[in-house]
Amino acid sequence: MNLKRIFGALLTILGIAGLIYAAMLFINTSGGTREIKALVIYGIFGFIFFLSGINLIRTTKDEA
């Protein structure tokens, strides 16, 4: 298996975890400034990791 695909899968899993954590913060937030900053940060990083992992998996060619 290609190292780029493994790294892409790892980034995708981290991105999904970040998005799930941001969703949990969104559900449990009371509206404090610190909570909203954490929600935005985890959401943005999760989205970036998810998209970069999917893109890395998709663009890597299989070479046998």
PDB file of N, CA, C and O in Angstrom:
ATOM      1  N   MET A   1       0.842  -1.179   0.000  1.00  0.00           N
ATOM      2  CA  MET A   1       0.000   0.000   0.000  1.00  0.00           C
ATOM      3  C   MET A   1       0.886   1.240   0.000  1.00  0.00           C
ATOM      4  O   MET A   1       1.948   1.267   0.596  1.00  0.00           O
ATOM      5  N   ASN A   2       0.416   2.233  -0.661  1.00  0.00           N
ATOM      6  CA  ASN A   2       1.186   3.448  -0.834  1.00  0.00           C
ATOM      7  C   ASN A   2       1.167   4.298   0.439  1.00  0.00           C
ATOM      8  O   ASN A   2       0.136   4.405   1.113  1.00  0.00           O
ATOM      9  N   LEU A   3       2.287   4.903   0.767  1.00  0.00           N
ATOM     10  CA  LEU A   3       2.401   5.721   1.973  1.00  0.00           C
ATOM     11  C   LEU A   3       1.502   6.952   1.894  1.00  0.00           C
ATOM     12  O   LEU A   3       0.928   7.372   2.905  1.00  0.00           O
ATOM     13  N   LYS A   4       1.341   7.518   0.702  1.00  0.00           N
ATOM     14  CA  LYS A   4       0.462   8.678   0.546  1.00  0.00           C
ATOM     15  C   LYS A   4      -0.989   8.323   0.847  1.00  0.00           C
ATOM     16  O   LYS A   4      -1.721   9.115   1.429  1.00  0.00           O
ATOM     17  N   ARG A   5      -1.412   7.131   0.448  1.00  0.00           N
ATOM     18  CA  ARG A   5      -2.789   6.705   0.731  1.00  0.00           C
ATOM     19  C   ARG A   5      -3.001   6.493   2.221  1.00  0.00           C
ATOM     20  O   ARG A   5      -4.064   6.806   2.745  1.00  0.00           O
ATOM     21  N   ILE A   6      -1.997   5.963   2.909  1.00  0.00           N
ATOM     22  CA  ILE A   6      -2.109   5.772   4.356  1.00  0.00           C
ATOM     23  C   ILE A   6      -2.207   7.129   5.043  1.00  0.00           C
ATOM     24  O   ILE A   6      -3.039   7.334   5.933  1.00  0.00           O
ATOM     25  N   PHE A   7      -1.375   8.076   4.636  1.00  0.00           N
ATOM     26  CA  PHE A   7      -1.418   9.416   5.209  1.00  0.00           C
ATOM     27  C   PHE A   7      -2.745  10.097   4.884  1.00  0.00           C
ATOM     28  O   PHE A   7      -3.317  10.803   5.729  1.00  0.00           O
ATOM     29  N   GLY A   8      -3.259   9.890   3.683  1.00  0.00           N
ATOM     30  CA  GLY A   8      -4.553  10.448   3.306  1.00  0.00           C
ATOM     31  C   GLY A   8      -5.678   9.873   4.153  1.00  0.00           C
ATOM     32  O   GLY A   8      -6.589  10.596   4.569  1.00  0.00           O
ATOM     33  N   ALA A   9      -5.621   8.576   4.415  1.00  0.00           N
ATOM     34  CA  ALA A   9      -6.635   7.957   5.266  1.00  0.00           C
ATOM     35  C   ALA A   9      -6.556   8.485   6.689  1.00  0.00           C
ATOM     36  O   ALA A   9      -7.586   8.730   7.328  1.00  0.00           O
ATOM     37  N   LEU A  10      -5.337   8.680   7.188  1.00  0.00           N
ATOM     38  CA  LEU A  10      -5.154   9.233   8.529  1.00  0.00           C
ATOM     39  C   LEU A  10      -5.707  10.658   8.615  1.00  0.00           C
ATOM     40  O   LEU A  10      -6.402  11.006   9.580  1.00  0.00           O
ATOM     41  N   LEU A  11      -5.425  11.476   7.602  1.00  0.00           N
ATOM     42  CA  LEU A  11      -5.959  12.834   7.587  1.00  0.00           C
ATOM     43  C   LEU A  11      -7.484  12.834   7.511  1.00  0.00           C
ATOM     44  O   LEU A  11      -8.142  13.651   8.166  1.00  0.00           O
ATOM     45  N   THR A  12      -8.035  11.932   6.744  1.00  0.00           N
ATOM     46  CA  THR A  12      -9.483  11.840   6.629  1.00  0.00           C
ATOM     47  C   THR A  12     -10.118  11.459   7.963  1.00  0.00           C
ATOM     48  O   THR A  12     -11.123  12.052   8.376  1.00  0.00           O
ATOM     49  N   ILE A  13      -9.524  10.501   8.657  1.00  0.00           N
ATOM     50  CA  ILE A  13     -10.052  10.084   9.961  1.00  0.00           C
ATOM     51  C   ILE A  13      -9.945  11.220  10.974  1.00  0.00           C
ATOM     52  O   ILE A  13     -10.878  11.473  11.746  1.00  0.00           O
ATOM     53  N   LEU A  14      -8.821  11.938  10.981  1.00  0.00           N
ATOM     54  CA  LEU A  14      -8.681  13.083  11.871  1.00  0.00           C
ATOM     55  C   LEU A  14      -9.691  14.175  11.544  1.00  0.00           C
ATOM     56  O   LEU A  14     -10.228  14.828  12.443  1.00  0.00           O
ATOM     57  N   GLY A  15      -9.943  14.382  10.260  1.00  0.00           N
ATOM     58  CA  GLY A  15     -10.925  15.373   9.853  1.00  0.00           C
ATOM     59  C   GLY A  15     -12.326  15.009  10.298  1.00  0.00           C
ATOM     60  O   GLY A  15     -13.080  15.861  10.781  1.00  0.00           O
ATOM     61  N   ILE A  16     -12.686  13.737  10.157  1.00  0.00           N
ATOM     62  CA  ILE A  16     -14.005  13.289  10.607  1.00  0.00           C
ATOM     63  C   ILE A  16     -14.133  13.453  12.118  1.00  0.00           C
ATOM     64  O   ILE A  16     -15.170  13.907  12.619  1.00  0.00           O
ATOM     65  N   ALA A  17     -13.072  13.108  12.843  1.00  0.00           N
ATOM     66  CA  ALA A  17     -13.102  13.259  14.300  1.00  0.00           C
ATOM     67  C   ALA A  17     -13.249  14.731  14.687  1.00  0.00           C
ATOM     68  O   ALA A  17     -13.997  15.060  15.617  1.00  0.00           O
ATOM     69  N   GLY A  18     -12.551  15.613  13.994  1.00  0.00           N
ATOM     70  CA  GLY A  18     -12.666  17.045  14.279  1.00  0.00           C
ATOM     71  C   GLY A  18     -14.057  17.575  13.984  1.00  0.00           C
ATOM     72  O   GLY A  18     -14.605  18.385  14.754  1.00  0.00           O
ATOM     73  N   LEU A  19     -14.659  17.127  12.894  1.00  0.00           N
ATOM     74  CA  LEU A  19     -16.010  17.568  12.563  1.00  0.00           C
ATOM     75  C   LEU A  19     -17.039  17.032  13.556  1.00  0.00           C
ATOM     76  O   LEU A  19     -17.978  17.737  13.932  1.00  0.00           O
ATOM     77  N   ILE A  20     -16.857  15.796  14.005  1.00  0.00           N
ATOM     78  CA  ILE A  20     -17.772  15.234  15.010  1.00  0.00           C
ATOM     79  C   ILE A  20     -17.635  15.983  16.323  1.00  0.00           C
ATOM     80  O   ILE A  20     -18.634  16.310  16.977  1.00  0.00           O
ATOM     81  N   TYR A  21     -16.407  16.311  16.708  1.00  0.00           N
ATOM     82  CA  TYR A  21     -16.193  17.060  17.946  1.00  0.00           C
ATOM     83  C   TYR A  21     -16.794  18.464  17.844  1.00  0.00           C
ATOM     84  O   TYR A  21     -17.398  18.959  18.797  1.00  0.00           O
ATOM     85  N   ALA A  22     -16.660  19.097  16.682  1.00  0.00           N
ATOM     86  CA  ALA A  22     -17.262  20.416  16.481  1.00  0.00           C
ATOM     87  C   ALA A  22     -18.785  20.327  16.560  1.00  0.00           C
ATOM     88  O   ALA A  22     -19.437  21.218  17.117  1.00  0.00           O
ATOM     89  N   ALA A  23     -19.361  19.255  16.034  1.00  0.00           N
ATOM     90  CA  ALA A  23     -20.806  19.075  16.122  1.00  0.00           C
ATOM     91  C   ALA A  23     -21.251  18.868  17.569  1.00  0.00           C
ATOM     92  O   ALA A  23     -22.287  19.400  17.980  1.00  0.00           O
ATOM     93  N   MET A  24     -20.467  18.123  18.333  1.00  0.00           N
ATOM     94  CA  MET A  24     -20.797  17.940  19.745  1.00  0.00           C
ATOM     95  C   MET A  24     -20.706  19.255  20.505  1.00  0.00           C
ATOM     96  O   MET A  24     -21.541  19.545  21.365  1.00  0.00           O
ATOM     97  N   LEU A  25     -19.688  20.070  20.192  1.00  0.00           N
ATOM     98  CA  LEU A  25     -19.591  21.386  20.819  1.00  0.00           C
ATOM     99  C   LEU A  25     -20.767  22.269  20.424  1.00  0.00           C
ATOM    100  O   LEU A  25     -21.277  23.037  21.240  1.00  0.00           O
ATOM    101  N   PHE A  26     -21.188  22.177  19.178  1.00  0.00           N
ATOM    102  CA  PHE A  26     -22.314  22.979  18.700  1.00  0.00           C
ATOM    103  C   PHE A  26     -23.596  22.626  19.449  1.00  0.00           C
ATOM    104  O   PHE A  26     -24.386  23.505  19.806  1.00  0.00           O
ATOM    105  N   ILE A  27     -23.801  21.340  19.709  1.00  0.00           N
ATOM    106  CA  ILE A  27     -25.005  20.908  20.414  1.00  0.00           C
ATOM    107  C   ILE A  27     -24.968  21.333  21.879  1.00  0.00           C
ATOM    108  O   ILE A  27     -25.978  21.760  22.435  1.00  0.00           O
ATOM    109  N   ASN A  28     -23.797  21.253  22.505  1.00  0.00           N
ATOM    110  CA  ASN A  28     -23.690  21.499  23.951  1.00  0.00           C
ATOM    111  C   ASN A  28     -23.258  22.906  24.314  1.00  0.00           C
ATOM    112  O   ASN A  28     -23.029  23.177  25.488  1.00  0.00           O
ATOM    113  N   THR A  29     -23.135  23.817  23.355  1.00  0.00           N
ATOM    114  CA  THR A  29     -22.647  25.150  23.663  1.00  0.00           C
ATOM    115  C   THR A  29     -23.739  26.015  24.279  1.00  0.00           C
ATOM    116  O   THR A  29     -24.921  25.870  23.978  1.00  0.00           O
ATOM    117  N   SER A  30     -23.312  26.905  25.165  1.00  0.00           N
ATOM    118  CA  SER A  30     -24.261  27.839  25.782  1.00  0.00           C
ATOM    119  C   SER A  30     -24.095  29.248  25.221  1.00  0.00           C
ATOM    120  O   SER A  30     -24.807  30.150  25.624  1.00  0.00           O
ATOM    121  N   GLY A  31     -23.152  29.441  24.333  1.00  0.00           N
ATOM    122  CA  GLY A  31     -22.993  30.731  23.673  1.00  0.00           C
ATOM    123  C   GLY A  31     -21.841  31.583  24.185  1.00  0.00           C
ATOM    124  O   GLY A  31     -21.745  32.745  23.825  1.00  0.00           O
ATOM    125  N   GLY A  32     -20.976  31.015  25.008  1.00  0.00           N
ATOM    126  CA  GLY A  32     -19.828  31.768  25.490  1.00  0.00           C
ATOM    127  C   GLY A  32     -18.804  31.986  24.387  1.00  0.00           C
ATOM    128  O   GLY A  32     -18.714  31.222  23.427  1.00  0.00           O
ATOM    129  N   THR A  33     -18.036  33.062  24.510  1.00  0.00           N
ATOM    130  CA  THR A  33     -17.054  33.407  23.486  1.00  0.00           C
ATOM    131  C   THR A  33     -16.008  32.322  23.320  1.00  0.00           C
ATOM    132  O   THR A  33     -15.637  31.970  22.199  1.00  0.00           O
ATOM    133  N   ARG A  34     -15.531  31.776  24.408  1.00  0.00           N
ATOM    134  CA  ARG A  34     -14.498  30.735  24.350  1.00  0.00           C
ATOM    135  C   ARG A  34     -15.027  29.477  23.675  1.00  0.00           C
ATOM    136  O   ARG A  34     -14.313  28.812  22.921  1.00  0.00           O
ATOM    137  N   GLU A  35     -16.292  29.143  23.923  1.00  0.00           N
ATOM    138  CA  GLU A  35     -16.883  27.951  23.313  1.00  0.00           C
ATOM    139  C   GLU A  35     -17.076  28.139  21.816  1.00  0.00           C
ATOM    140  O   GLU A  35     -16.882  27.215  21.032  1.00  0.00           O
ATOM    141  N   ILE A  36     -17.457  29.329  21.397  1.00  0.00           N
ATOM    142  CA  ILE A  36     -17.664  29.589  19.972  1.00  0.00           C
ATOM    143  C   ILE A  36     -16.333  29.586  19.228  1.00  0.00           C
ATOM    144  O   ILE A  36     -16.243  29.065  18.112  1.00  0.00           O
ATOM    145  N   LYS A  37     -15.288  30.118  19.843  1.00  0.00           N
ATOM    146  CA  LYS A  37     -13.957  30.076  19.217  1.00  0.00           C
ATOM    147  C   LYS A  37     -13.498  28.631  19.031  1.00  0.00           C
ATOM    148  O   LYS A  37     -12.975  28.271  17.983  1.00  0.00           O
ATOM    149  N   ALA A  38     -13.692  27.801  20.045  1.00  0.00           N
ATOM    150  CA  ALA A  38     -13.301  26.388  19.946  1.00  0.00           C
ATOM    151  C   ALA A  38     -14.115  25.690  18.865  1.00  0.00           C
ATOM    152  O   ALA A  38     -13.579  24.886  18.096  1.00  0.00           O
ATOM    153  N   LEU A  39     -15.401  26.009  18.777  1.00  0.00           N
ATOM    154  CA  LEU A  39     -16.261  25.414  17.757  1.00  0.00           C
ATOM    155  C   LEU A  39     -15.776  25.761  16.360  1.00  0.00           C
ATOM    156  O   LEU A  39     -15.661  24.890  15.494  1.00  0.00           O
ATOM    157  N   VAL A  40     -15.434  27.010  16.141  1.00  0.00           N
ATOM    158  CA  VAL A  40     -14.963  27.448  14.825  1.00  0.00           C
ATOM    159  C   VAL A  40     -13.611  26.825  14.497  1.00  0.00           C
ATOM    160  O   VAL A  40     -13.395  26.327  13.386  1.00  0.00           O
ATOM    161  N   ILE A  41     -12.707  26.793  15.455  1.00  0.00           N
ATOM    162  CA  ILE A  41     -11.374  26.250  15.217  1.00  0.00           C
ATOM    163  C   ILE A  41     -11.444  24.756  14.893  1.00  0.00           C
ATOM    164  O   ILE A  41     -10.855  24.300  13.907  1.00  0.00           O
ATOM    165  N   TYR A  42     -12.165  23.978  15.708  1.00  0.00           N
ATOM    166  CA  TYR A  42     -12.269  22.541  15.447  1.00  0.00           C
ATOM    167  C   TYR A  42     -12.999  22.268  14.142  1.00  0.00           C
ATOM    168  O   TYR A  42     -12.661  21.339  13.410  1.00  0.00           O
ATOM    169  N   GLY A  43     -14.009  23.056  13.840  1.00  0.00           N
ATOM    170  CA  GLY A  43     -14.742  22.877  12.595  1.00  0.00           C
ATOM    171  C   GLY A  43     -13.885  23.150  11.370  1.00  0.00           C
ATOM    172  O   GLY A  43     -13.893  22.379  10.406  1.00  0.00           O
ATOM    173  N   ILE A  44     -13.124  24.237  11.409  1.00  0.00           N
ATOM    174  CA  ILE A  44     -12.274  24.594  10.268  1.00  0.00           C
ATOM    175  C   ILE A  44     -11.152  23.577  10.086  1.00  0.00           C
ATOM    176  O   ILE A  44     -10.905  23.109   8.972  1.00  0.00           O
ATOM    177  N   PHE A  45     -10.475  23.217  11.177  1.00  0.00           N
ATOM    178  CA  PHE A  45      -9.392  22.235  11.053  1.00  0.00           C
ATOM    179  C   PHE A  45      -9.926  20.867  10.625  1.00  0.00           C
ATOM    180  O   PHE A  45      -9.295  20.176   9.823  1.00  0.00           O
ATOM    181  N   GLY A  46     -11.062  20.460  11.138  1.00  0.00           N
ATOM    182  CA  GLY A  46     -11.656  19.199  10.722  1.00  0.00           C
ATOM    183  C   GLY A  46     -12.006  19.195   9.249  1.00  0.00           C
ATOM    184  O   GLY A  46     -11.747  18.226   8.539  1.00  0.00           O
ATOM    185  N   PHE A  47     -12.560  20.302   8.765  1.00  0.00           N
ATOM    186  CA  PHE A  47     -12.926  20.417   7.361  1.00  0.00           C
ATOM    187  C   PHE A  47     -11.694  20.388   6.465  1.00  0.00           C
ATOM    188  O   PHE A  47     -11.665  19.697   5.441  1.00  0.00           O
ATOM    189  N   ILE A  48     -10.644  21.111   6.862  1.00  0.00           N
ATOM    190  CA  ILE A  48      -9.405  21.136   6.075  1.00  0.00           C
ATOM    191  C   ILE A  48      -8.747  19.753   6.046  1.00  0.00           C
ATOM    192  O   ILE A  48      -8.328  19.278   4.991  1.00  0.00           O
ATOM    193  N   PHE A  49      -8.655  19.101   7.203  1.00  0.00           N
ATOM    194  CA  PHE A  49      -8.058  17.763   7.253  1.00  0.00           C
ATOM    195  C   PHE A  49      -8.860  16.777   6.425  1.00  0.00           C
ATOM    196  O   PHE A  49      -8.300  15.949   5.703  1.00  0.00           O
ATOM    197  N   PHE A  50     -10.187  16.846   6.525  1.00  0.00           N
ATOM    198  CA  PHE A  50     -11.041  15.932   5.785  1.00  0.00           C
ATOM    199  C   PHE A  50     -10.866  16.112   4.286  1.00  0.00           C
ATOM    200  O   PHE A  50     -10.654  15.149   3.552  1.00  0.00           O
ATOM    201  N   LEU A  51     -10.916  17.346   3.810  1.00  0.00           N
ATOM    202  CA  LEU A  51     -10.788  17.587   2.378  1.00  0.00           C
ATOM    203  C   LEU A  51      -9.402  17.237   1.850  1.00  0.00           C
ATOM    204  O   LEU A  51      -9.272  16.673   0.762  1.00  0.00           O
ATOM    205  N   SER A  52      -8.354  17.562   2.619  1.00  0.00           N
ATOM    206  CA  SER A  52      -7.012  17.245   2.148  1.00  0.00           C
ATOM    207  C   SER A  52      -6.775  15.732   2.139  1.00  0.00           C
ATOM    208  O   SER A  52      -6.110  15.208   1.244  1.00  0.00           O
ATOM    209  N   GLY A  53      -7.327  15.004   3.101  1.00  0.00           N
ATOM    210  CA  GLY A  53      -7.189  13.548   3.110  1.00  0.00           C
ATOM    211  C   GLY A  53      -7.915  12.903   1.953  1.00  0.00           C
ATOM    212  O   GLY A  53      -7.376  12.019   1.283  1.00  0.00           O
ATOM    213  N   ILE A  54      -9.137  13.340   1.680  1.00  0.00           N
ATOM    214  CA  ILE A  54      -9.892  12.803   0.557  1.00  0.00           C
ATOM    215  C   ILE A  54      -9.180  13.113  -0.755  1.00  0.00           C
ATOM    216  O   ILE A  54      -9.071  12.262  -1.642  1.00  0.00           O
ATOM    217  N   ASN A  55      -8.677  14.335  -0.893  1.00  0.00           N
ATOM    218  CA  ASN A  55      -7.971  14.729  -2.115  1.00  0.00           C
ATOM    219  C   ASN A  55      -6.689  13.919  -2.294  1.00  0.00           C
ATOM    220  O   ASN A  55      -6.356  13.514  -3.413  1.00  0.00           O
ATOM    221  N   LEU A  56      -5.975  13.649  -1.221  1.00  0.00           N
ATOM    222  CA  LEU A  56      -4.734  12.872  -1.303  1.00  0.00           C
ATOM    223  C   LEU A  56      -5.026  11.421  -1.704  1.00  0.00           C
ATOM    224  O   LEU A  56      -4.306  10.838  -2.512  1.00  0.00           O
ATOM    225  N   ILE A  57      -6.086  10.865  -1.168  1.00  0.00           N
ATOM    226  CA  ILE A  57      -6.462   9.500  -1.536  1.00  0.00           C
ATOM    227  C   ILE A  57      -6.897   9.450  -2.999  1.00  0.00           C
ATOM    228  O   ILE A  57      -6.531   8.542  -3.760  1.00  0.00           O
ATOM    229  N   ARG A  58      -7.679  10.412  -3.409  1.00  0.00           N
ATOM    230  CA  ARG A  58      -8.256  10.409  -4.756  1.00  0.00           C
ATOM    231  C   ARG A  58      -7.192  10.627  -5.834  1.00  0.00           C
ATOM    232  O   ARG A  58      -7.259  10.017  -6.897  1.00  0.00           O
ATOM    233  N   THR A  59      -6.197  11.473  -5.583  1.00  0.00           N
ATOM    234  CA  THR A  59      -5.222  11.809  -6.626  1.00  0.00           C
ATOM    235  C   THR A  59      -4.024  10.874  -6.663  1.00  0.00           C
ATOM    236  O   THR A  59      -3.239  10.948  -7.614  1.00  0.00           O
ATOM    237  N   THR A  60      -3.854  10.016  -5.659  1.00  0.00           N
ATOM    238  CA  THR A  60      -2.731   9.096  -5.660  1.00  0.00           C
ATOM    239  C   THR A  60      -3.047   7.910  -6.557  1.00  0.00           C
ATOM    240  O   THR A  60      -4.077   7.256  -6.418  1.00  0.00           O
ATOM    241  N   LYS A  61      -2.150   7.623  -7.497  1.00  0.00           N
ATOM    242  CA  LYS A  61      -2.334   6.519  -8.446  1.00  0.00           C
ATOM    243  C   LYS A  61      -1.835   5.208  -7.823  1.00  0.00           C
ATOM    244  O   LYS A  61      -0.861   5.189  -7.084  1.00  0.00           O
ATOM    245  N   ASP A  62      -2.516   4.139  -8.141  1.00  0.00           N
ATOM    246  CA  ASP A  62      -2.078   2.803  -7.717  1.00  0.00           C
ATOM    247  C   ASP A  62      -1.011   2.307  -8.697  1.00  0.00           C
ATOM    248  O   ASP A  62      -1.236   2.260  -9.897  1.00  0.00           O
ATOM    249  N   GLU A  63       0.132   1.939  -8.149  1.00  0.00           N
ATOM    250  CA  GLU A  63       1.205   1.392  -8.976  1.00  0.00           C
ATOM    251  C   GLU A  63       1.540   0.005  -8.452  1.00  0.00           C
ATOM    252  O   GLU A  63       1.966  -0.155  -7.324  1.00  0.00           O
ATOM    253  N   ALA A  64       1.359  -0.986  -9.283  1.00  0.00           N
ATOM    254  CA  ALA A  64       1.602  -2.368  -8.866  1.00  0.00           C
ATOM    255  C   ALA A  64       3.016  -2.814  -9.154  1.00  0.00           C
ATOM    256  O   ALA A  64       3.784  -2.293  -9.844  1.00  0.00           O
TER     257      ALA A  64
END
